[in-house]
CSV table of C-alpha atoms in Angstrom, one decimal:
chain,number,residue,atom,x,y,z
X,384,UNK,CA,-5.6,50.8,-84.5
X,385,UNK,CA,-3.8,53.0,-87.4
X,386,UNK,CA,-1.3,55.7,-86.4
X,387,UNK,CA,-3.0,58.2,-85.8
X,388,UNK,CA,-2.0,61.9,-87.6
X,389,UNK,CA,-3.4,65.4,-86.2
X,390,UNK,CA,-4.8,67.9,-88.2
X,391,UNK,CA,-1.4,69.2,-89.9
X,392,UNK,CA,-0.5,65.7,-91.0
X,393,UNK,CA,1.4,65.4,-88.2
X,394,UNK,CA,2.2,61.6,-86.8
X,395,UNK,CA,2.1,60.6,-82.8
X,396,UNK,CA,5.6,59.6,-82.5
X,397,UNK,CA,6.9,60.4,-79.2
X,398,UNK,CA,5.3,59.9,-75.5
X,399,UNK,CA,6.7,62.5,-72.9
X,400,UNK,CA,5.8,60.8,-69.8
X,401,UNK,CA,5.9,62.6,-66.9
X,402,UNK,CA,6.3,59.9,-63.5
X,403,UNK,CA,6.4,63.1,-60.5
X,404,UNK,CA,6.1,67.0,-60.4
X,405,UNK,CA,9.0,66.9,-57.9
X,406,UNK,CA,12.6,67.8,-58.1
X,407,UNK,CA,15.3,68.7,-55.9
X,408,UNK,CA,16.4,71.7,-57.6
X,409,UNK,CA,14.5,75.1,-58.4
X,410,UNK,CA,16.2,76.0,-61.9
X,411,UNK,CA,14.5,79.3,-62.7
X,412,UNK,CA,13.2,78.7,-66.0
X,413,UNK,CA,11.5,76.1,-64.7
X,414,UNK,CA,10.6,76.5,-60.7
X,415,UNK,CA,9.0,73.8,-59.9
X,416,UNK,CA,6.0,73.3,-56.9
X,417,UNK,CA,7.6,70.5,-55.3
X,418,UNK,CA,4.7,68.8,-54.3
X,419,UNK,CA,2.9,66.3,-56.9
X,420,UNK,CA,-1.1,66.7,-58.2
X,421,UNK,CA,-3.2,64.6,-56.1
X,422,UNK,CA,-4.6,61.5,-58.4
X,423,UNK,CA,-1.4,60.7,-59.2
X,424,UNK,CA,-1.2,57.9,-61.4
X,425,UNK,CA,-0.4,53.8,-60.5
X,426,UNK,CA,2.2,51.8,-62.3
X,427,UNK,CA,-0.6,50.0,-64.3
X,428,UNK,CA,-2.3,52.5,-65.2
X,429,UNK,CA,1.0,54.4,-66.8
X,430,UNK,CA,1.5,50.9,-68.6
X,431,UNK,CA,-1.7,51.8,-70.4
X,432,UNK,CA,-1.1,55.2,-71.4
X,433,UNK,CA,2.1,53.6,-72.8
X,434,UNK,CA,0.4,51.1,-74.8
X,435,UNK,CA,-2.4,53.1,-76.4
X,436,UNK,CA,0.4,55.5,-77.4
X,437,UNK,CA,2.4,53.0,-79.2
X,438,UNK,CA,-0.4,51.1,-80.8
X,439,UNK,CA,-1.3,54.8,-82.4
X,440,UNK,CA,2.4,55.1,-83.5
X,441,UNK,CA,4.3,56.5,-80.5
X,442,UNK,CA,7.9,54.7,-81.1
X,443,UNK,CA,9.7,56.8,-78.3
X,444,UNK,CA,9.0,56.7,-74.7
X,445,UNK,CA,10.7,59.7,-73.2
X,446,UNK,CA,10.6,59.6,-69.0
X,447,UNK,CA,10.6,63.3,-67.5
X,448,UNK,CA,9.8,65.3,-64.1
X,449,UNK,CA,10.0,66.9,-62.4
X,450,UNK,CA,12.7,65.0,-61.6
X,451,UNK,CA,12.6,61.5,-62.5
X,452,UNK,CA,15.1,59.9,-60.5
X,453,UNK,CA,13.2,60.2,-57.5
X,454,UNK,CA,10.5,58.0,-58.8
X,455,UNK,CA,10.8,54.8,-56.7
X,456,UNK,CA,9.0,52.7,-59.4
X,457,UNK,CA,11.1,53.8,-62.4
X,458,UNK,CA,13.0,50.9,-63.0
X,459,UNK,CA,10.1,48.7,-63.0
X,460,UNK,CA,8.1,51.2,-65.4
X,461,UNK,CA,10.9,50.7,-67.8
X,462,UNK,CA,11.0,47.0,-67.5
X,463,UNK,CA,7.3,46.6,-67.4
X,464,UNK,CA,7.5,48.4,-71.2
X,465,UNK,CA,9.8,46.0,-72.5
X,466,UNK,CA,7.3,43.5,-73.9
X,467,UNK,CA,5.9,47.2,-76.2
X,468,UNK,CA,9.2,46.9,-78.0
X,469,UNK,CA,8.3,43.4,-80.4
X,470,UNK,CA,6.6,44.2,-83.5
X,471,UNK,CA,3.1,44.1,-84.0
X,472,UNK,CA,0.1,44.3,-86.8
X,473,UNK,CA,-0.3,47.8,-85.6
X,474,UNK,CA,2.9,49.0,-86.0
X,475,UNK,CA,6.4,49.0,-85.6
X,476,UNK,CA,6.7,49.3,-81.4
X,477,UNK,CA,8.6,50.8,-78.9
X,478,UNK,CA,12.3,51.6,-80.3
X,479,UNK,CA,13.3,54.2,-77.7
X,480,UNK,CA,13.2,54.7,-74.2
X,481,UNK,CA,15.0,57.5,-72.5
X,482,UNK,CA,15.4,59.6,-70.0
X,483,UNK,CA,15.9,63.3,-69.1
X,484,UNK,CA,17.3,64.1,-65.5
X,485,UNK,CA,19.3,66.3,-63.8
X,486,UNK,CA,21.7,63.8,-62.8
X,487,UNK,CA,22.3,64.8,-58.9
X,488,UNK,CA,20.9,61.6,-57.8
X,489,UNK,CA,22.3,59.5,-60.6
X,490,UNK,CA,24.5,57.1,-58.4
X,491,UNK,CA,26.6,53.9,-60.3
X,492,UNK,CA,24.1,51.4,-58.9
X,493,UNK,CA,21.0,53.7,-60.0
X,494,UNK,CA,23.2,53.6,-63.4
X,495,UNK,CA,23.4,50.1,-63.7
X,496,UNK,CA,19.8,49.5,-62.3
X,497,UNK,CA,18.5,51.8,-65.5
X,498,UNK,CA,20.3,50.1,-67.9
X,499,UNK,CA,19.9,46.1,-66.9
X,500,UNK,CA,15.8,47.6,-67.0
X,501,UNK,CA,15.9,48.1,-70.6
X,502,UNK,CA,16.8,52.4,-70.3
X,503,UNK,CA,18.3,52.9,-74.1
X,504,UNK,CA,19.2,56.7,-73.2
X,505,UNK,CA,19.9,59.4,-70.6
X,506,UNK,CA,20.2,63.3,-71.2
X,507,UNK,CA,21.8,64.8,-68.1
X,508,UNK,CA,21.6,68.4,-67.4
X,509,UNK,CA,24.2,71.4,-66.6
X,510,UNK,CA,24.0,74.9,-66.9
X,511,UNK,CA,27.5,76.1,-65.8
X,512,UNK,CA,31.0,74.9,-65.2
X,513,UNK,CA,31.5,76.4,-62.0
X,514,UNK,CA,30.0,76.4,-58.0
X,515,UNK,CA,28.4,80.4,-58.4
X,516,UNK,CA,27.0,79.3,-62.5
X,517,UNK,CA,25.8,76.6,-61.2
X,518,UNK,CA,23.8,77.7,-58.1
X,519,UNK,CA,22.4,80.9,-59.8
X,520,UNK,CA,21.1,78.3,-62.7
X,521,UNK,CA,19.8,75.7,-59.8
X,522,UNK,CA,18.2,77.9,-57.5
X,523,UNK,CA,20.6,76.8,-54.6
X,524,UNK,CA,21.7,78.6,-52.1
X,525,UNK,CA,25.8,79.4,-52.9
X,526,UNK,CA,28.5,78.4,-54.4
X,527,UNK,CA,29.5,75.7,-52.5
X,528,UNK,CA,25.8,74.0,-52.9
X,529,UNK,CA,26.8,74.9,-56.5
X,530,UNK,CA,30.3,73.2,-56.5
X,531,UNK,CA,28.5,69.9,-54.5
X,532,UNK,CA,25.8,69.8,-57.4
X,533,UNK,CA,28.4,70.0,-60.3
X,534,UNK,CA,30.4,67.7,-59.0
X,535,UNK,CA,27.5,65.3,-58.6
X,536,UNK,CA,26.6,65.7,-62.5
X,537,UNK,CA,29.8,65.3,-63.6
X,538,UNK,CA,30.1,61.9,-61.5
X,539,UNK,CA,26.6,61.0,-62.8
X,540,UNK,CA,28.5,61.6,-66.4
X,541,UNK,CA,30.6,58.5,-65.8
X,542,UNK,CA,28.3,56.4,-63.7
X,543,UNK,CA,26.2,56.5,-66.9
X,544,UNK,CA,28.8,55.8,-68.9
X,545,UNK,CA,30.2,53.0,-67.0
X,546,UNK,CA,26.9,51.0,-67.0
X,547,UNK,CA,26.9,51.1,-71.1
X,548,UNK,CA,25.5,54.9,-72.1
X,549,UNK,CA,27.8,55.3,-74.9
X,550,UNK,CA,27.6,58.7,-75.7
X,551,UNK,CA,29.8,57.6,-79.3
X,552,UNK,CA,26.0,56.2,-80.4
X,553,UNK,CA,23.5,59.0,-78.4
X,554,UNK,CA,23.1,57.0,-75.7
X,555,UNK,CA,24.3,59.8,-73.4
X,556,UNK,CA,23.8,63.9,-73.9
X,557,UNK,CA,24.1,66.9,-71.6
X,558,UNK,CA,21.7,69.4,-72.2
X,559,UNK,CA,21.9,72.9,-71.1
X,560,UNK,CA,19.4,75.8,-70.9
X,561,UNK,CA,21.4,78.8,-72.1
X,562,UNK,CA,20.0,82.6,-70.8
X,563,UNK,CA,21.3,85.6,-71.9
X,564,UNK,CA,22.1,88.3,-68.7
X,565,UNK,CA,22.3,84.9,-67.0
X,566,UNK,CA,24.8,81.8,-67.5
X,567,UNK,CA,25.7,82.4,-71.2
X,568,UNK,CA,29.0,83.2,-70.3
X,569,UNK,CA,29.3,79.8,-69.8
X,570,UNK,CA,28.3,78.5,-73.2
X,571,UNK,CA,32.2,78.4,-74.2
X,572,UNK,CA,33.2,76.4,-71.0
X,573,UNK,CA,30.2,74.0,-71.6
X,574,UNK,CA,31.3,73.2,-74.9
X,575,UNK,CA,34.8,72.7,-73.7
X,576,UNK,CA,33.8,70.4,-71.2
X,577,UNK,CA,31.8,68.4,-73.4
X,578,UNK,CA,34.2,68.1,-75.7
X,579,UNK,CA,36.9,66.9,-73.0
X,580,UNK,CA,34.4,64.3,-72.4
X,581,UNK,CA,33.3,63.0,-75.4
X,582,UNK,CA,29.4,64.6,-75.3
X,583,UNK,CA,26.8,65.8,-77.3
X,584,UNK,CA,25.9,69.2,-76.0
X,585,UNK,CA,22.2,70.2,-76.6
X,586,UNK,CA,21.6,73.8,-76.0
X,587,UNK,CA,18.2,75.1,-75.1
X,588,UNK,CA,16.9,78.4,-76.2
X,589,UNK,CA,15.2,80.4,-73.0
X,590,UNK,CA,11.7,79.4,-73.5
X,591,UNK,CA,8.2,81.0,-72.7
X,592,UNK,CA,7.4,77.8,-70.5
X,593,UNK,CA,5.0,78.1,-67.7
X,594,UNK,CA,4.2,81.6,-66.5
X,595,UNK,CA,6.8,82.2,-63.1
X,596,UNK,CA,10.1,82.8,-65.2
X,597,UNK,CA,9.6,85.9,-66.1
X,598,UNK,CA,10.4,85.2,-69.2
X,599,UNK,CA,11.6,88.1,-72.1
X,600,UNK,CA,12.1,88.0,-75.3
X,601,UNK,CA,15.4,89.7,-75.0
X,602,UNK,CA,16.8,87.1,-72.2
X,603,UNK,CA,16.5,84.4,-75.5
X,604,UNK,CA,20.6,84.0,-76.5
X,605,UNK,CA,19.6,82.9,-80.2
X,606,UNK,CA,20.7,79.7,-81.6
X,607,UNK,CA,22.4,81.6,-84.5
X,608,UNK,CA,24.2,83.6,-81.8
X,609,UNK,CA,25.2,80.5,-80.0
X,610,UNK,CA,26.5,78.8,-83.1
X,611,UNK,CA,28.1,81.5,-84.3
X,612,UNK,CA,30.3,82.1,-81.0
X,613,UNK,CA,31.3,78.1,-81.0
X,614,UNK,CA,32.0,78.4,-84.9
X,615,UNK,CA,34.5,81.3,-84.1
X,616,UNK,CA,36.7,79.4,-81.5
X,617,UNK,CA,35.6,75.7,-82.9
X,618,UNK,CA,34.5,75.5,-87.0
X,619,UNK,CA,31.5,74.1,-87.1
X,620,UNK,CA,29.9,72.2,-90.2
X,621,UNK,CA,26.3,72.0,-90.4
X,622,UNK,CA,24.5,68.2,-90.1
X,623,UNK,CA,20.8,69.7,-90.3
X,624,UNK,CA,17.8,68.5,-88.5
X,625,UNK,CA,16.2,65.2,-88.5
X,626,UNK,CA,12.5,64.3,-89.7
X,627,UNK,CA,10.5,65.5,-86.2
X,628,UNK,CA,13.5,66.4,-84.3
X,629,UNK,CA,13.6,69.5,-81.7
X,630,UNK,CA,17.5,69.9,-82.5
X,631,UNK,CA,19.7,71.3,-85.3
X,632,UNK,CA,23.2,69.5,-84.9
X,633,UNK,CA,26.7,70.3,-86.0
X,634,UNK,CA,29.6,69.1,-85.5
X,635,UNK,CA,33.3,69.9,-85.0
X,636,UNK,CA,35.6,70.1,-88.1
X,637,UNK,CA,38.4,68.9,-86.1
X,638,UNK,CA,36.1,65.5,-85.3
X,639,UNK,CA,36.2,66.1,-81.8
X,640,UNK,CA,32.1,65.5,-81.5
X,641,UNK,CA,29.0,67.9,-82.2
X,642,UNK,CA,26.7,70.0,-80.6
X,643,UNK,CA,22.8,70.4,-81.0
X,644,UNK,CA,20.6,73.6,-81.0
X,645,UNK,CA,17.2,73.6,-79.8
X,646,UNK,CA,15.8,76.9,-81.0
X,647,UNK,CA,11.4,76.7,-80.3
X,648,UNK,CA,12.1,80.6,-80.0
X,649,UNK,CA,13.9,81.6,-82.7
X,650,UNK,CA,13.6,78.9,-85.3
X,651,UNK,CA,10.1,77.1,-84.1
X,652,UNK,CA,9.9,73.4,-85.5
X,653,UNK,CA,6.2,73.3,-84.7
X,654,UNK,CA,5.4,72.2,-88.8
X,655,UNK,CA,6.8,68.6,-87.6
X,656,UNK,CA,6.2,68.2,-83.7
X,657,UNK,CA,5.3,64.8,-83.1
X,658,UNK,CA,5.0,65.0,-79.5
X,659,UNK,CA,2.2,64.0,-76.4
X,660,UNK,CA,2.7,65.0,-72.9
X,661,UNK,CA,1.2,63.2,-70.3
X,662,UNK,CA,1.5,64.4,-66.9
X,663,UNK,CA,2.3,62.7,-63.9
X,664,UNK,CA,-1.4,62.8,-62.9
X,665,UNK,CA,-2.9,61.4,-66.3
X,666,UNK,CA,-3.4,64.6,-68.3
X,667,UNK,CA,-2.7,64.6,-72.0
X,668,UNK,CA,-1.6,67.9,-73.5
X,669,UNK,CA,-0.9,68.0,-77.1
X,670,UNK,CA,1.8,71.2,-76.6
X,671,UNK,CA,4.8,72.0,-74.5
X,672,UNK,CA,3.0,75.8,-74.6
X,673,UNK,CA,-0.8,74.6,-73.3
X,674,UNK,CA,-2.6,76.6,-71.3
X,675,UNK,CA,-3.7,74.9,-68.2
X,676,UNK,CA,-7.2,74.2,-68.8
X,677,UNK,CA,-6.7,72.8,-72.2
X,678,UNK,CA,-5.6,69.4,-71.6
X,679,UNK,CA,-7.8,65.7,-71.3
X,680,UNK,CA,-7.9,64.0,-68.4
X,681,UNK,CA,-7.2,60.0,-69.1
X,682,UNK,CA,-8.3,58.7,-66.1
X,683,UNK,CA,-12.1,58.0,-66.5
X,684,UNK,CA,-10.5,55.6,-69.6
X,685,UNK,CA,-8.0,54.1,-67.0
X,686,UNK,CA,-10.2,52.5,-64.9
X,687,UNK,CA,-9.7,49.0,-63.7
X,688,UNK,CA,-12.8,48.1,-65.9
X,689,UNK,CA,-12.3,49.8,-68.7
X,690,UNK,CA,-11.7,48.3,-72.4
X,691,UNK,CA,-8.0,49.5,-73.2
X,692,UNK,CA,-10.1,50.1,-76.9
X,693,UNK,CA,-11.3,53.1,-75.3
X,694,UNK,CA,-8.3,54.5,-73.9
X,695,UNK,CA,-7.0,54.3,-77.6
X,696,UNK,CA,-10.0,55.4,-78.8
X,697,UNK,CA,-9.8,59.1,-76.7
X,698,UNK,CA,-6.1,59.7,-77.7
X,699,UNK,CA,-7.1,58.6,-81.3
X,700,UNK,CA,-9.6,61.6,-80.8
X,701,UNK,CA,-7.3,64.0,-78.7
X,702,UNK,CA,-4.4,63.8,-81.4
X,703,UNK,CA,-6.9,63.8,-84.2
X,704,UNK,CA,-8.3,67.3,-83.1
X,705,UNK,CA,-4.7,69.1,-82.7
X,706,UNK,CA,-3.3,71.7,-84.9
X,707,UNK,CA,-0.9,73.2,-81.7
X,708,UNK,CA,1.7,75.4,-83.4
X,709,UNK,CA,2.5,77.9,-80.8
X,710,UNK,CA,5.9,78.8,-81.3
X,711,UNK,CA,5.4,79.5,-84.7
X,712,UNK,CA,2.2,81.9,-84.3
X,713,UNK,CA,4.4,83.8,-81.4
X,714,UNK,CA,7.4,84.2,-84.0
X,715,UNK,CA,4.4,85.7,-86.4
X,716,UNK,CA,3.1,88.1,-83.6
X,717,UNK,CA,-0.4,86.1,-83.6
X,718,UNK,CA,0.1,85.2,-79.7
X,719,UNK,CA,-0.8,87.5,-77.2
X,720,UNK,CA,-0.2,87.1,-73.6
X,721,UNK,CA,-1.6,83.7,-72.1
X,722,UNK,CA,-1.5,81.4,-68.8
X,723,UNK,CA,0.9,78.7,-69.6
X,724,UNK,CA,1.0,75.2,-68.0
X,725,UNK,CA,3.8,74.8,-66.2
X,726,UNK,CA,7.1,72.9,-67.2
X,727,UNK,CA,7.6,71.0,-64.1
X,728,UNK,CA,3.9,69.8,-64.9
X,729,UNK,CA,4.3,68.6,-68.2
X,730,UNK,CA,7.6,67.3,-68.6
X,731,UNK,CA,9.3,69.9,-70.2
């Protein structure tokens, strides 16, 4: 089937696949249920979504939570993709598979397990340098649960580095979610640590995602703003943004690495999102800012009868129909108030 493009000429290129609604921490822009939708769905049938979204273009496979890690069958999802990667009549294939984590559970072995499975890329997360910035960024308890859960990150940091994700080539990022009144007093320290260790740092502009953040409008720390503190301490030169990327990057005039900027508030990139979300329970949303009754339900295609045709067929349709550009109608004032679906649902 040919790629398929939506109704702003925009190309299916990425697949956000969500494998659990769970996580072990309760970040506050985020708050997950921690409990998954029933229907979740089975390894083949995730290998289907997979493979309809690649033979209508998809070329990355980005795995998301919840938290991912504690999805027992993740190594054999990624292996089970593999095979997607060879070129085909229809298209290029697979040329990406990563992963976005928190990194607590992120042991050497799990590591090394990712990586002999095909995994081409982790992005870890940290929102503070210290036990209190941590924990008031986690939704833990204290300080010390904070200290225990930094510490566990950083480790992760060099497990995943050990079992081959060279973060020299992008094969390993930290990203950080960055809220004014919050933790950006620790946008300085985060830089500082990622360029101690030889990281990308992707900072995240406090987004309107889901509806129990409370989000504001004047809790959004800018990406100008957050550029132009770096710049003052580190110069920064510009390297723009790529062809359906989320980040503006820069990097250090002294050559000690770069940092990316991921601003859907201030600077939307909806004009080039190439991005589906399927949930962990088979619903396709063509948005990170659905609302919750707007996505499809895949499962009546995924059917242990059913011509995989079909299945190709309905996202063919579904990506066909969109014209999503959500960020920029809010920077316009064209959004009103709406019911979000929530982050931990679709992957962020």
């Amino acid at each position: 089937m040919a790629n398929a493009t939506d109704r702003l000429n925009r190309p299916l290129g990425v697949l956000r696949l969500s494998l659990t609604a769970r996580c072990n921490l309760a970040c506050p822009y985020c708050l997950p249920d921690g409990v998954e939708p029933p229907g979740l769905l089975t390894a083949t049938q995730r290998l289907q979504v997979v493979a309809a979204a690649v033979a209508l273009g998809a070329h990355s496979l980005r795995l998301t939570g919840g938290e991912p890690l504690l999805h027992s069958g993740l190594e054999e999802l990624i292996a089970a993709v593999q095979p997607l990667r060879a070129q085909s009549k229809e298209g290029p294939g697979l040329r990406q598979i990563a992963l976005t984590s928190n990194g607590t559970l992120l042991s050497a072995k799990r590591a090394r397990a990712l990586r002999a499975a095909g995994l081409d890329r982790i992005t870890l997360s940290l929102d503070g340098t210290t036990g209190a910035a941590v924990a008031g960024m986690a939704g833990l308890a204290d300080a010390s649960a904070g200290e225990r859960t930094l510490a566990a990150v950083l480790a992760a940091i060099e497990h995943a580095r050990a079992a081959g994700f060279d973060p020299a080539v992008g094969a390993l990022k930290l990203n950080a979610v960055v809220q004014r009144g919050r933790n950006h007093d620790q946008l300085l320290p985060l830089a500082a640590l990622c360029r101690e260790r030889g990281l990308e740092l992707r900072l995240i502009e406090y987004m309107d995602v889901g509806n129990r953040n409370g989000w504001s409008r004047a809790a959004v720390l800018s990406a100008a703003e957050m550029v132009e503190q770096l710049g003052a301490i580190w110069p920064l030169e510009p390297l723009g943004r790529d062809n359906h990327g989320t980040a503006s990057r820069w990097s250090y005039r002294d050559g000690r690495g770069s940092i990316a900027v991921v601003a859907s508030v201030s600077q939307p990139f909806c004009g080039d999102c190439n991005r589906l979300r399927v949930t962990a329970d088979g619903i396709a949303y063509t948005c990170l800012f659905a609302s919750p009754d707007s996505g499809t339900d895949l499962r009546p295609w995924l059917k242990t009868d059913s011509d995989p045709i079909e299945l190709e067929q309905a996202l063919a349709g579904l990506w066909k129909h969109r014209n999503d550009r959500y960020s920029e109608e809010r920077q316009q004032g064209a959004r009103g108030d709406r019911n979000h679906a929530e982050m931990a649902y679709l992957g962020g």
